[in-house]
GROMACS .gro file of C-alpha atoms in nm:
model
  474
    1MET     CA    1  -1.018  -0.285   1.931
    2ARG     CA    2  -1.057  -0.400   1.559
    3PRO     CA    3  -1.250  -0.211   1.298
    4PRO     CA    4  -1.594  -0.336   1.170
    5GLY     CA    5  -1.550  -0.588   0.854
    6ILE     CA    6  -1.715  -0.830   0.652
    7LEU     CA    7  -1.612  -1.086   0.419
    8LEU     CA    8  -1.741  -1.177   0.072
    9THR     CA    9  -1.739  -1.525  -0.047
   10ALA     CA   10  -1.891  -1.762  -0.327
   11PRO     CA   11  -1.976  -2.112  -0.371
   12ALA     CA   12  -1.711  -2.133  -0.648
   13SER     CA   13  -1.425  -1.940  -0.838
   14GLY     CA   14  -1.556  -1.740  -1.126
   15SER     CA   15  -1.872  -1.622  -0.943
   16GLY     CA   16  -1.784  -1.262  -0.963
   17LYS     CA   17  -1.597  -1.205  -0.620
   18THR     CA   18  -1.326  -0.990  -0.736
   19LEU     CA   19  -1.531  -0.762  -0.959
   20ILE     CA   20  -1.799  -0.721  -0.696
   21THR     CA   21  -1.560  -0.661  -0.412
   22CYS     CA   22  -1.390  -0.390  -0.617
   23GLY     CA   23  -1.719  -0.228  -0.693
   24ILE     CA   24  -1.818  -0.228  -0.319
   25LEU     CA   25  -1.471  -0.125  -0.222
   26GLN     CA   26  -1.503   0.181  -0.477
   27ALA     CA   27  -1.843   0.272  -0.334
   28LEU     CA   28  -1.712   0.294   0.001
   29VAL     CA   29  -1.417   0.482  -0.083
   30ASN     CA   30  -1.633   0.736  -0.276
   31ARG     CA   31  -1.835   0.776   0.050
   32GLY     CA   32  -1.539   0.910   0.221
   33LEU     CA   33  -1.456   0.585   0.434
   34LEU     CA   34  -1.105   0.446   0.512
   35VAL     CA   35  -1.128   0.129   0.402
   36ALA     CA   36  -0.887  -0.182   0.471
   37SER     CA   37  -0.911  -0.474   0.215
   38PHE     CA   38  -0.772  -0.808   0.212
   39LYS     CA   39  -0.766  -1.114   0.015
   40CYS     CA   40  -0.807  -1.468   0.158
   41GLY     CA   41  -0.523  -1.715   0.020
   42PRO     CA   42  -0.199  -1.675  -0.143
   43ASP     CA   43  -0.321  -1.459  -0.437
   44TYR     CA   44  -0.121  -1.143  -0.539
   45ILE     CA   45  -0.306  -0.977  -0.816
   46ASP     CA   46  -0.657  -0.952  -0.640
   47PRO     CA   47  -0.485  -0.721  -0.370
   48MET     CA   48  -0.305  -0.515  -0.639
   49PHE     CA   49  -0.670  -0.421  -0.788
   50HIS     CA   50  -0.799  -0.360  -0.432
   51GLY     CA   51  -0.471  -0.142  -0.325
   52LYS     CA   52  -0.337   0.011  -0.646
   53VAL     CA   53  -0.666   0.084  -0.806
   54ILE     CA   54  -0.883   0.185  -0.531
   55GLY     CA   55  -0.628   0.322  -0.308
   56THR     CA   56  -0.692   0.109  -0.001
   57LYS     CA   57  -0.449  -0.082   0.194
   58SER     CA   58  -0.472  -0.437   0.072
   59ARG     CA   59  -0.301  -0.757   0.241
   60ASN     CA   60  -0.363  -1.135   0.254
   61LEU     CA   61  -0.513  -1.338   0.504
   62ASP     CA   62  -0.402  -1.724   0.480
   63THR     CA   63  -0.477  -1.967   0.782
   64PHE     CA   64  -0.227  -2.200   0.618
   65PHE     CA   65   0.068  -1.961   0.626
   66THR     CA   66  -0.025  -1.842   0.976
   67ASP     CA   67  -0.180  -1.965   1.277
   68ALA     CA   68  -0.481  -1.825   1.431
   69ASP     CA   69  -0.282  -1.573   1.661
   70THR     CA   70  -0.071  -1.449   1.391
   71THR     CA   71  -0.371  -1.431   1.147
   72GLY     CA   72  -0.558  -1.213   1.412
   73TYR     CA   73  -0.242  -1.004   1.458
   74LEU     CA   74  -0.223  -0.926   1.093
   75TYR     CA   75  -0.562  -0.846   1.070
   76GLU     CA   76  -0.544  -0.585   1.362
   77LYS     CA   77  -0.236  -0.435   1.237
   78ASN     CA   78  -0.354  -0.374   0.894
   79THR     CA   79  -0.679  -0.214   1.005
   80ALA     CA   80  -0.564   0.013   1.258
   81GLY     CA   81  -0.738   0.348   1.171
   82CYS     CA   82  -0.954   0.231   0.935
   83ASP     CA   83  -1.357   0.269   0.947
   84VAL     CA   84  -1.426  -0.083   0.789
   85ALA     CA   85  -1.246  -0.394   0.647
   86VAL     CA   86  -1.364  -0.584   0.345
   87VAL     CA   87  -1.234  -0.937   0.293
   88GLU     CA   88  -1.238  -1.140  -0.062
   89GLY     CA   89  -1.270  -1.495  -0.044
   90VAL     CA   90  -1.076  -1.756  -0.249
   91MET     CA   91  -1.210  -2.019  -0.445
   92GLY     CA   92  -1.527  -2.171  -0.288
   93TYR     CA   93  -1.608  -2.107   0.045
   94TYR     CA   94  -1.552  -2.417   0.223
   95ASP     CA   95  -1.251  -2.509  -0.020
   96GLY     CA   96  -0.944  -2.560   0.165
   97LEU     CA   97  -0.618  -2.786   0.176
   98GLY     CA   98  -0.611  -3.024  -0.099
   99GLY     CA   99  -0.954  -2.964  -0.190
  100VAL     CA  100  -1.091  -3.183   0.060
  101ARG     CA  101  -1.053  -3.001   0.410
  102THR     CA  102  -1.167  -2.666   0.538
  103GLU     CA  103  -0.838  -2.571   0.694
  104GLY     CA  104  -0.674  -2.285   0.474
  105SER     CA  105  -1.044  -2.199   0.351
  106THR     CA  106  -1.226  -1.877   0.310
  107TYR     CA  107  -1.462  -2.021   0.592
  108ASP     CA  108  -1.150  -2.077   0.823
  109VAL     CA  109  -1.077  -1.724   0.794
  110ALA     CA  110  -1.427  -1.621   0.877
  111CYS     CA  111  -1.398  -1.855   1.179
  112THR     CA  112  -1.067  -1.749   1.286
  113LEU     CA  113  -1.170  -1.383   1.287
  114ASP     CA  114  -1.523  -1.431   1.342
  115LEU     CA  115  -1.625  -1.218   1.061
  116PRO     CA  116  -1.967  -1.198   0.907
  117ALA     CA  117  -1.969  -1.367   0.554
  118VAL     CA  118  -2.202  -1.251   0.263
  119LEU     CA  119  -2.253  -1.548  -0.010
  120ILE     CA  120  -2.243  -1.407  -0.371
  121VAL     CA  121  -2.436  -1.645  -0.583
  122SER     CA  122  -2.463  -1.636  -0.959
  123GLY     CA  123  -2.846  -1.652  -1.088
  124ARG     CA  124  -2.698  -1.736  -1.453
  125GLY     CA  125  -2.889  -2.026  -1.591
  126ALA     CA  126  -3.101  -2.062  -1.283
  127SER     CA  127  -3.377  -1.954  -1.064
  128LEU     CA  128  -3.532  -2.161  -0.775
  129SER     CA  129  -3.243  -2.366  -0.778
  130VAL     CA  130  -3.055  -2.070  -0.621
  131LEU     CA  131  -3.214  -2.138  -0.299
  132ALA     CA  132  -3.088  -2.474  -0.279
  133VAL     CA  133  -2.730  -2.375  -0.320
  134ILE     CA  134  -2.771  -2.122  -0.058
  135LYS     CA  135  -2.955  -2.374   0.196
  136GLY     CA  136  -2.649  -2.621   0.122
  137PHE     CA  137  -2.393  -2.342   0.222
  138LEU     CA  138  -2.575  -2.235   0.519
  139GLU     CA  139  -2.629  -2.589   0.658
  140TYR     CA  140  -2.306  -2.750   0.549
  141ARG     CA  141  -2.129  -2.645   0.891
  142GLN     CA  142  -2.321  -2.552   1.204
  143ASN     CA  143  -2.183  -2.188   1.223
  144SER     CA  144  -2.150  -2.099   0.879
  145HIS     CA  145  -2.094  -1.739   0.944
  146ILE     CA  146  -2.310  -1.652   0.641
  147CYS     CA  147  -2.521  -1.364   0.734
  148GLY     CA  148  -2.637  -1.267   0.397
  149VAL     CA  149  -2.655  -1.306   0.028
  150ILE     CA  150  -2.583  -1.100  -0.293
  151LEU     CA  151  -2.728  -1.253  -0.615
  152ASN     CA  152  -2.506  -1.179  -0.915
  153GLN     CA  153  -2.607  -1.177  -1.292
  154ILE     CA  154  -2.947  -1.172  -1.266
  155SER     CA  155  -3.240  -0.967  -1.390
  156PRO     CA  156  -3.419  -0.692  -1.178
  157MET     CA  157  -3.758  -0.909  -1.224
  158ILE     CA  158  -3.625  -1.218  -1.112
  159TYR     CA  159  -3.410  -1.076  -0.834
  160ARG     CA  160  -3.769  -0.929  -0.691
  161GLN     CA  161  -3.910  -1.278  -0.662
  162LEU     CA  162  -3.604  -1.458  -0.550
  163LYS     CA  163  -3.528  -1.202  -0.263
  164ASP     CA  164  -3.867  -1.278  -0.116
  165LEU     CA  165  -3.832  -1.656  -0.152
  166ILE     CA  166  -3.493  -1.649   0.013
  167GLU     CA  167  -3.576  -1.425   0.319
  168GLN     CA  168  -3.933  -1.615   0.372
  169GLU     CA  169  -3.778  -1.961   0.354
  170LEU     CA  170  -3.418  -1.941   0.448
  171LYS     CA  171  -3.456  -1.666   0.698
  172ILE     CA  172  -3.135  -1.496   0.583
  173ARG     CA  173  -3.088  -1.143   0.449
  174VAL     CA  174  -3.065  -1.065   0.075
  175PHE     CA  175  -2.836  -0.736   0.050
  176GLY     CA  176  -2.943  -0.703  -0.322
  177TYR     CA  177  -2.810  -0.793  -0.647
  178VAL     CA  178  -2.567  -0.726  -0.948
  179PRO     CA  179  -2.712  -0.713  -1.279
  180LYS     CA  180  -2.548  -0.838  -1.591
  181MET     CA  181  -2.286  -0.611  -1.726
  182THR     CA  182  -2.080  -0.745  -2.001
  183GLU     CA  183  -1.894  -0.436  -2.031
  184LEU     CA  184  -1.743  -0.464  -1.709
  185SER     CA  185  -1.513  -0.770  -1.677
  186LEU     CA  186  -1.173  -0.859  -1.544
  187ASP     CA  187  -0.984  -1.049  -1.800
  188SER     CA  188  -0.725  -1.352  -1.706
  189ARG     CA  189  -0.423  -1.515  -1.826
  190HIS     CA  190  -0.221  -1.814  -1.722
  191LEU     CA  191  -0.126  -1.693  -1.363
  192GLY     CA  192  -0.464  -1.538  -1.292
  193LEU     CA  193  -0.613  -1.179  -1.350
  194VAL     CA  194  -0.443  -0.936  -1.614
  195LEU     CA  195  -0.269  -0.662  -1.392
  196PRO     CA  196  -0.453  -0.352  -1.315
  197GLU     CA  197  -0.233  -0.131  -1.531
  198GLU     CA  198  -0.338  -0.331  -1.841
  199ILE     CA  199  -0.723  -0.258  -1.834
  200ASP     CA  200  -0.797   0.056  -2.038
  201ALA     CA  201  -1.004   0.320  -1.834
  202LEU     CA  202  -1.014   0.077  -1.518
  203LYS     CA  203  -1.073   0.360  -1.267
  204GLU     CA  204  -1.363   0.480  -1.475
  205LYS     CA  205  -1.525   0.139  -1.516
  206LEU     CA  206  -1.502   0.074  -1.145
  207ASN     CA  207  -1.659   0.418  -1.056
  208ARG     CA  208  -1.962   0.313  -1.309
  209LEU     CA  209  -1.983  -0.035  -1.106
  210ALA     CA  210  -1.993   0.162  -0.781
  211ASP     CA  211  -2.250   0.387  -0.893
  212GLU     CA  212  -2.460   0.082  -1.020
  213LEU     CA  213  -2.415  -0.102  -0.708
  214GLU     CA  214  -2.523   0.202  -0.493
  215LYS     CA  215  -2.852   0.141  -0.678
  216THR     CA  216  -2.869  -0.248  -0.679
  217LEU     CA  217  -2.714  -0.333  -0.321
  218ASP     CA  218  -2.803  -0.217   0.014
  219VAL     CA  219  -2.474  -0.086   0.093
  220ASP     CA  220  -2.607   0.083   0.413
  221ARG     CA  221  -2.737  -0.246   0.538
  222LEU     CA  222  -2.413  -0.427   0.447
  223LEU     CA  223  -2.225  -0.173   0.642
  224SER     CA  224  -2.473  -0.213   0.930
  225PHE     CA  225  -2.425  -0.598   0.949
  226ALA     CA  226  -2.043  -0.527   0.945
  227GLY     CA  227  -2.106  -0.305   1.279
  228ALA     CA  228  -1.976   0.025   1.069
  229TYR     CA  229  -2.276   0.263   1.119
  230LYS     CA  230  -2.153   0.548   1.325
  231LYS     CA  231  -2.364   0.639   1.629
  232GLY     CA  232  -2.712   0.799   1.541
  233THR     CA  233  -2.730   0.648   1.200
  234LYS     CA  234  -3.069   0.506   1.108
  235SER     CA  235  -3.061   0.130   1.032
  236ALA     CA  236  -3.318  -0.148   1.074
  237ALA     CA  237  -3.037  -0.435   1.067
  238VAL     CA  238  -2.888  -0.574   1.359
  239PRO     CA  239  -2.486  -0.554   1.342
  240TYR     CA  240  -2.298  -0.889   1.357
  241ALA     CA  241  -2.147  -0.915   1.704
  242PRO     CA  242  -1.814  -1.075   1.679
  243GLU     CA  243  -1.715  -1.303   1.967
  244GLY     CA  244  -1.372  -1.147   1.965
  245LYS     CA  245  -1.211  -1.483   1.993
  246TYR     CA  246  -0.888  -1.370   1.816
  247GLU     CA  247  -0.840  -1.053   2.049
  248SER     CA  248  -0.604  -1.227   2.293
  249ARG     CA  249  -0.252  -1.137   2.392
  250ALA     CA  250  -0.122  -1.286   2.051
  251GLY     CA  251  -0.086  -0.939   1.906
  252GLU     CA  252   0.130  -0.831   2.194
  253ARG     CA  253   0.333  -1.151   2.206
  254ILE     CA  254   0.436  -1.109   1.831
  255ARG     CA  255   0.511  -0.773   1.878
  256GLU     CA  256   0.731  -0.853   2.130
  257GLU     CA  257   0.896  -1.135   1.923
  258ILE     CA  258   0.969  -0.887   1.634
  259HIS     CA  259   1.097  -0.642   1.878
  260ARG     CA  260   1.329  -0.898   2.007
  261LEU     CA  261   1.462  -0.988   1.655
  262THR     CA  262   1.496  -0.625   1.538
  263PHE     CA  263   1.845  -0.463   1.435
  264PRO     CA  264   1.919  -0.148   1.604
  265ASP     CA  265   2.067  -0.025   1.266
  266LYS     CA  266   1.956  -0.043   0.912
  267VAL     CA  267   2.046  -0.257   0.653
  268ARG     CA  268   1.969  -0.154   0.258
  269ILE     CA  269   1.789  -0.422   0.068
  270ALA     CA  270   1.737  -0.410  -0.318
  271VAL     CA  271   1.379  -0.506  -0.395
  272ALA     CA  272   1.295  -0.585  -0.761
  273GLU     CA  273   0.962  -0.376  -0.820
  274ASP     CA  274   0.829  -0.356  -1.191
  275ASP     CA  275   0.579  -0.529  -1.449
  276ALA     CA  276   0.802  -0.839  -1.456
  277PHE     CA  277   0.861  -0.855  -1.071
  278CYS     CA  278   0.529  -0.752  -0.893
  279PHE     CA  279   0.441  -1.062  -0.679
  280THR     CA  280   0.542  -0.974  -0.353
  281TYR     CA  281   0.375  -0.994  -0.003
  282LEU     CA  282   0.345  -0.629   0.121
  283ASP     CA  283   0.336  -0.794   0.489
  284ASN     CA  284   0.676  -0.960   0.397
  285LEU     CA  285   0.824  -0.633   0.295
  286GLU     CA  286   0.677  -0.438   0.598
  287LEU     CA  287   0.813  -0.712   0.837
  288LEU     CA  288   1.170  -0.663   0.686
  289GLU     CA  289   1.137  -0.298   0.769
  290GLU     CA  290   1.025  -0.355   1.118
  291LEU     CA  291   1.315  -0.612   1.155
  292GLY     CA  292   1.540  -0.328   1.043
  293ALA     CA  293   1.567  -0.306   0.674
  294GLU     CA  294   1.579   0.011   0.445
  295LEU     CA  295   1.387  -0.120   0.123
  296LEU     CA  296   1.537   0.003  -0.221
  297PRO     CA  297   1.309  -0.063  -0.512
  298PHE     CA  298   1.451  -0.116  -0.841
  299SER     CA  299   1.359  -0.235  -1.189
  300PRO     CA  300   1.549  -0.529  -1.372
  301ILE     CA  301   1.356  -0.383  -1.674
  302ARG     CA  302   1.450  -0.014  -1.684
  303ASP     CA  303   1.748   0.028  -1.444
  304ALA     CA  304   2.121  -0.013  -1.538
  305GLY     CA  305   2.244  -0.151  -1.227
  306LEU     CA  306   2.117  -0.219  -0.848
  307PRO     CA  307   2.059   0.054  -0.613
  308GLU     CA  308   2.386   0.192  -0.453
  309GLY     CA  309   2.473   0.068  -0.110
  310ALA     CA  310   2.247  -0.234  -0.101
  311SER     CA  311   2.347  -0.524   0.083
  312GLY     CA  312   2.094  -0.769  -0.013
  313LEU     CA  313   1.861  -0.856  -0.304
  314ILE     CA  314   1.497  -0.973  -0.336
  315LEU     CA  315   1.388  -1.080  -0.663
  316SER     CA  316   1.012  -1.128  -0.643
  317GLY     CA  317   0.778  -1.346  -0.864
  318GLY     CA  318   0.591  -1.198  -1.149
  319TYR     CA  319   0.578  -1.243  -1.519
  320PRO     CA  320   0.945  -1.229  -1.653
  321GLU     CA  321   0.840  -1.453  -1.944
  322LEU     CA  322   0.607  -1.144  -2.068
  323HIS     CA  323   0.915  -0.922  -2.082
  324ALA     CA  324   1.189  -1.186  -2.151
  325GLU     CA  325   1.313  -0.983  -2.458
  326THR     CA  326   1.350  -0.658  -2.268
  327LEU     CA  327   1.495  -0.831  -1.979
  328GLY     CA  328   1.762  -0.983  -2.192
  329ARG     CA  329   1.827  -0.653  -2.372
  330ASN     CA  330   1.933  -0.502  -2.028
  331ARG     CA  331   2.274  -0.666  -2.027
  332SER     CA  332   2.425  -0.414  -1.752
  333MET     CA  333   2.160  -0.518  -1.520
  334ARG     CA  334   2.189  -0.879  -1.592
  335ASP     CA  335   2.573  -0.842  -1.539
  336ALA     CA  336   2.510  -0.650  -1.214
  337VAL     CA  337   2.289  -0.918  -1.049
  338LYS     CA  338   2.513  -1.189  -1.123
  339LYS     CA  339   2.830  -1.025  -0.999
  340ALA     CA  340   2.647  -0.921  -0.693
  341VAL     CA  341   2.496  -1.258  -0.618
  342GLU     CA  342   2.851  -1.440  -0.708
  343ASP     CA  343   3.027  -1.189  -0.476
  344GLY     CA  344   2.819  -1.317  -0.200
  345MET     CA  345   2.537  -1.058  -0.173
  346PRO     CA  346   2.232  -1.232   0.017
  347CYS     CA  347   1.960  -1.321  -0.246
  348ILE     CA  348   1.610  -1.440  -0.211
  349ALA     CA  349   1.480  -1.516  -0.583
  350GLU     CA  350   1.111  -1.667  -0.593
  351CYS     CA  351   0.963  -1.826  -0.884
  352GLY     CA  352   0.979  -1.511  -1.147
  353GLY     CA  353   1.301  -1.393  -0.972
  354PHE     CA  354   1.438  -1.762  -0.967
  355LEU     CA  355   1.378  -1.770  -1.342
  356TYR     CA  356   1.564  -1.463  -1.387
  357LEU     CA  357   1.884  -1.600  -1.234
  358HIS     CA  358   1.857  -1.878  -1.512
  359ARG     CA  359   2.107  -1.864  -1.807
  360GLU     CA  360   1.814  -1.854  -2.057
  361LEU     CA  361   1.447  -1.827  -2.018
  362GLU     CA  362   1.187  -1.920  -2.262
  363GLY     CA  363   0.973  -1.620  -2.331
  364THR     CA  364   0.568  -1.627  -2.433
  365ASP     CA  365   0.693  -1.596  -2.773
  366GLY     CA  366   0.887  -1.932  -2.792
  367ARG     CA  367   1.212  -1.802  -2.805
  368PHE     CA  368   1.477  -1.821  -2.557
  369TYR     CA  369   1.657  -1.490  -2.408
  370PRO     CA  370   1.970  -1.445  -2.178
  371MET     CA  371   1.897  -1.378  -1.828
  372ALA     CA  372   2.130  -1.305  -1.508
  373GLY     CA  373   2.321  -1.659  -1.550
  374VAL     CA  374   2.357  -1.716  -1.190
  375LEU     CA  375   2.237  -2.072  -1.244
  376ASP     CA  376   2.393  -2.231  -1.534
  377THR     CA  377   2.053  -2.373  -1.660
  378LYS     CA  378   1.760  -2.272  -1.865
  379ALA     CA  379   1.379  -2.234  -1.792
  380TYR     CA  380   1.104  -2.331  -2.039
  381ARG     CA  381   0.740  -2.318  -2.097
  382THR     CA  382   0.515  -2.629  -2.015
  383GLU     CA  383   0.202  -2.658  -2.149
  384LYS     CA  384  -0.004  -2.715  -1.805
  385LEU     CA  385   0.022  -2.586  -1.469
  386SER     CA  386   0.345  -2.741  -1.336
  387CYS     CA  387   0.285  -2.706  -0.986
  388PHE     CA  388   0.011  -2.554  -0.805
  389GLY     CA  389  -0.071  -2.501  -0.403
  390TYR     CA  390   0.043  -2.501  -0.068
  391ILE     CA  391   0.371  -2.654   0.050
  392THR     CA  392   0.592  -2.671   0.388
  393LEU     CA  393   0.950  -2.651   0.316
  394GLU     CA  394   1.198  -2.797   0.537
  395ALA     CA  395   1.580  -2.727   0.472
  396LYS     CA  396   1.799  -3.013   0.398
  397GLU     CA  397   2.124  -2.843   0.468
  398ASP     CA  398   2.216  -2.497   0.651
  399HIS     CA  399   2.135  -2.218   0.416
  400LEU     CA  400   2.055  -1.859   0.388
  401LEU     CA  401   1.750  -1.854   0.597
  402GLY     CA  402   1.847  -2.096   0.882
  403GLU     CA  403   2.001  -2.406   0.962
  404ALA     CA  404   1.917  -2.764   0.850
  405GLY     CA  405   1.575  -2.883   0.965
  406THR     CA  406   1.422  -2.505   0.936
  407LYS     CA  407   1.065  -2.502   0.843
  408ILE     CA  408   0.898  -2.246   0.644
  409ARG     CA  409   0.564  -2.238   0.450
  410GLY     CA  410   0.485  -2.113   0.101
  411HIS     CA  411   0.308  -2.201  -0.209
  412GLU     CA  412   0.381  -2.269  -0.596
  413PHE     CA  413   0.187  -2.176  -0.916
  414HIS     CA  414   0.366  -2.162  -1.221
  415TYR     CA  415   0.345  -2.281  -1.592
  416TRP     CA  416   0.713  -2.264  -1.668
  417ASP     CA  417   0.951  -2.510  -1.530
  418SER     CA  418   1.353  -2.550  -1.486
  419GLU     CA  419   1.601  -2.804  -1.576
  420ASN     CA  420   1.742  -2.783  -1.240
  421CYS     CA  421   1.486  -2.685  -0.966
  422GLY     CA  422   1.765  -2.737  -0.678
  423THR     CA  423   1.774  -2.989  -0.394
  424GLY     CA  424   1.831  -2.744  -0.066
  425PHE     CA  425   1.485  -2.799   0.041
  426HIS     CA  426   1.234  -3.098   0.105
  427ALA     CA  427   0.884  -2.976  -0.022
  428LYS     CA  428   0.568  -3.172   0.109
  429LYS     CA  429   0.198  -3.085   0.064
  430PRO     CA  430  -0.029  -3.040   0.338
  431ALA     CA  431  -0.277  -3.254   0.212
  432GLY     CA  432  -0.188  -3.568   0.030
  433LYS     CA  433   0.130  -3.786  -0.012
  434ARG     CA  434   0.314  -3.576  -0.288
  435GLU     CA  435   0.655  -3.469  -0.171
  436TRP     CA  436   0.981  -3.349  -0.351
  437ASP     CA  437   1.316  -3.173  -0.334
  438CYS     CA  438   1.343  -2.824  -0.461
  439VAL     CA  439   1.503  -2.479  -0.421
  440HIS     CA  440   1.884  -2.391  -0.474
  441THR     CA  441   2.050  -2.283  -0.160
  442THR     CA  442   2.383  -2.169  -0.009
  443PRO     CA  443   2.463  -1.962   0.309
  444THR     CA  444   2.382  -1.637   0.055
  445LEU     CA  445   2.104  -1.770  -0.196
  446TYR     CA  446   1.753  -1.897  -0.193
  447ALA     CA  447   1.641  -1.932  -0.532
  448GLY     CA  448   1.351  -2.161  -0.615
  449PHE     CA  449   0.986  -2.172  -0.742
  450PRO     CA  450   0.818  -2.142  -0.372
  451HIS     CA  451   0.671  -1.798  -0.271
  452LEU     CA  452   0.752  -1.771   0.105
  453PHE     CA  453   0.534  -1.606   0.358
  454TYR     CA  454   0.772  -1.461   0.630
  455TYR     CA  455   0.552  -1.470   0.913
  456SER     CA  456   0.547  -1.854   0.895
  457ASN     CA  457   0.896  -1.812   1.033
  458LEU     CA  458   0.999  -1.485   1.191
  459LYS     CA  459   1.354  -1.622   1.255
  460ALA     CA  460   1.397  -1.701   0.888
  461ALA     CA  461   1.351  -1.318   0.793
  462ARG     CA  462   1.612  -1.234   1.080
  463ARG     CA  463   1.859  -1.483   0.950
  464TYR     CA  464   1.836  -1.312   0.576
  465LEU     CA  465   1.891  -0.955   0.746
  466GLU     CA  466   2.177  -1.115   0.960
  467ALA     CA  467   2.368  -1.219   0.631
  468CYS     CA  468   2.288  -0.893   0.465
  469ARG     CA  469   2.463  -0.715   0.759
  470VAL     CA  470   2.757  -0.959   0.730
  471TYR     CA  471   2.787  -0.883   0.347
  472ARG     CA  472   2.754  -0.475   0.427
  473THR     CA  473   3.090  -0.530   0.657
  474PHE     CA  474   3.324  -0.649   0.395
   0.00000   0.00000   0.00000
């Protein structure tokens, strides 16, 4: 059975979702609850704040990457044994594919998992107009799943007035407010928020925020609406009752498929993991482990070479451009990666990992630095977002992850570009007409900007491990 859960969403990006989600998570952890947390969409950094800073399990839920059954399976798998789940939305509540459809939106996740949603609405520069915003979100779809509201950036006096009006006129619960707290903010850079490690005294700030939210939010009632109250606890709220539509035999079917694809013996995979290479879906790594991989973390920044005994290599996305000089100075690692890939070690290199395989990479200081040199080309900074959003990839030729015609889903988000992005896959946007060729492919290499979600094609993950096993025998 799934644990109680609640989804935090907003009318648009910049409404304070991440900070408020982190504050609520910290408050729940401080209460001694075992919490699972999720981020809707393909974002890497918000789950880092959930997981690394607060100490909760944190994963992504994405209804473009996975069908309804697989989304339900991942939710169930990653909430096992937890007291409550908190899901943070992405962008505006109804914003989905191409910005014109609800598929792939936070609303789609709420519908798929039948989760109650709490709308975070900023009161900055508005008062009564807040009701019009809430009313629009409640009525835009027949079953909005919105069960309550949190008002953000608002004074206590205005809050008391608006709370009564919202509950009387719109017949929806207001769970509280978040006052203006200018000293508590999360800074951003070109790929989103800065990393948790870069914020001074972050843990202290989150605990201060949690203490404040315990005063201004009705956390007890939030838990009650999520169905998280233990027997005998007093609460006037009626818990949200999920229909349980995702609770089918889907989980069993997916578990059986993973079991069928699993190797009996272990194959060792070197996984880049440091400040330059930190954009990795944990569900991807756990899937590889379930299929028979032993993961060996290493740092292209600090280590002299690849882990001993590795039969495969994963270079994740991240911020190599911020560390280009340091990466360039580590010649022994660059040489080790080049030799391994050229010797046939199977390698998946996504976005930042793809940049690392270039001959040269332009750093944020405008200078070019030597990289691994697997690809005889250079990567450079652009003045705008080069590519953004979901894509479906179809292989044009046999390659590391499958045969020609293999399809897998992913996304791109990068301000850097390459003189040669490859032609092994054909990429297509799920909404609109844009399509193009990309990715360098060989029987032992996937190297390109698209980030992949392995659960969109379990056989592709198995195919990668097969190639690693073959390499091990030589």
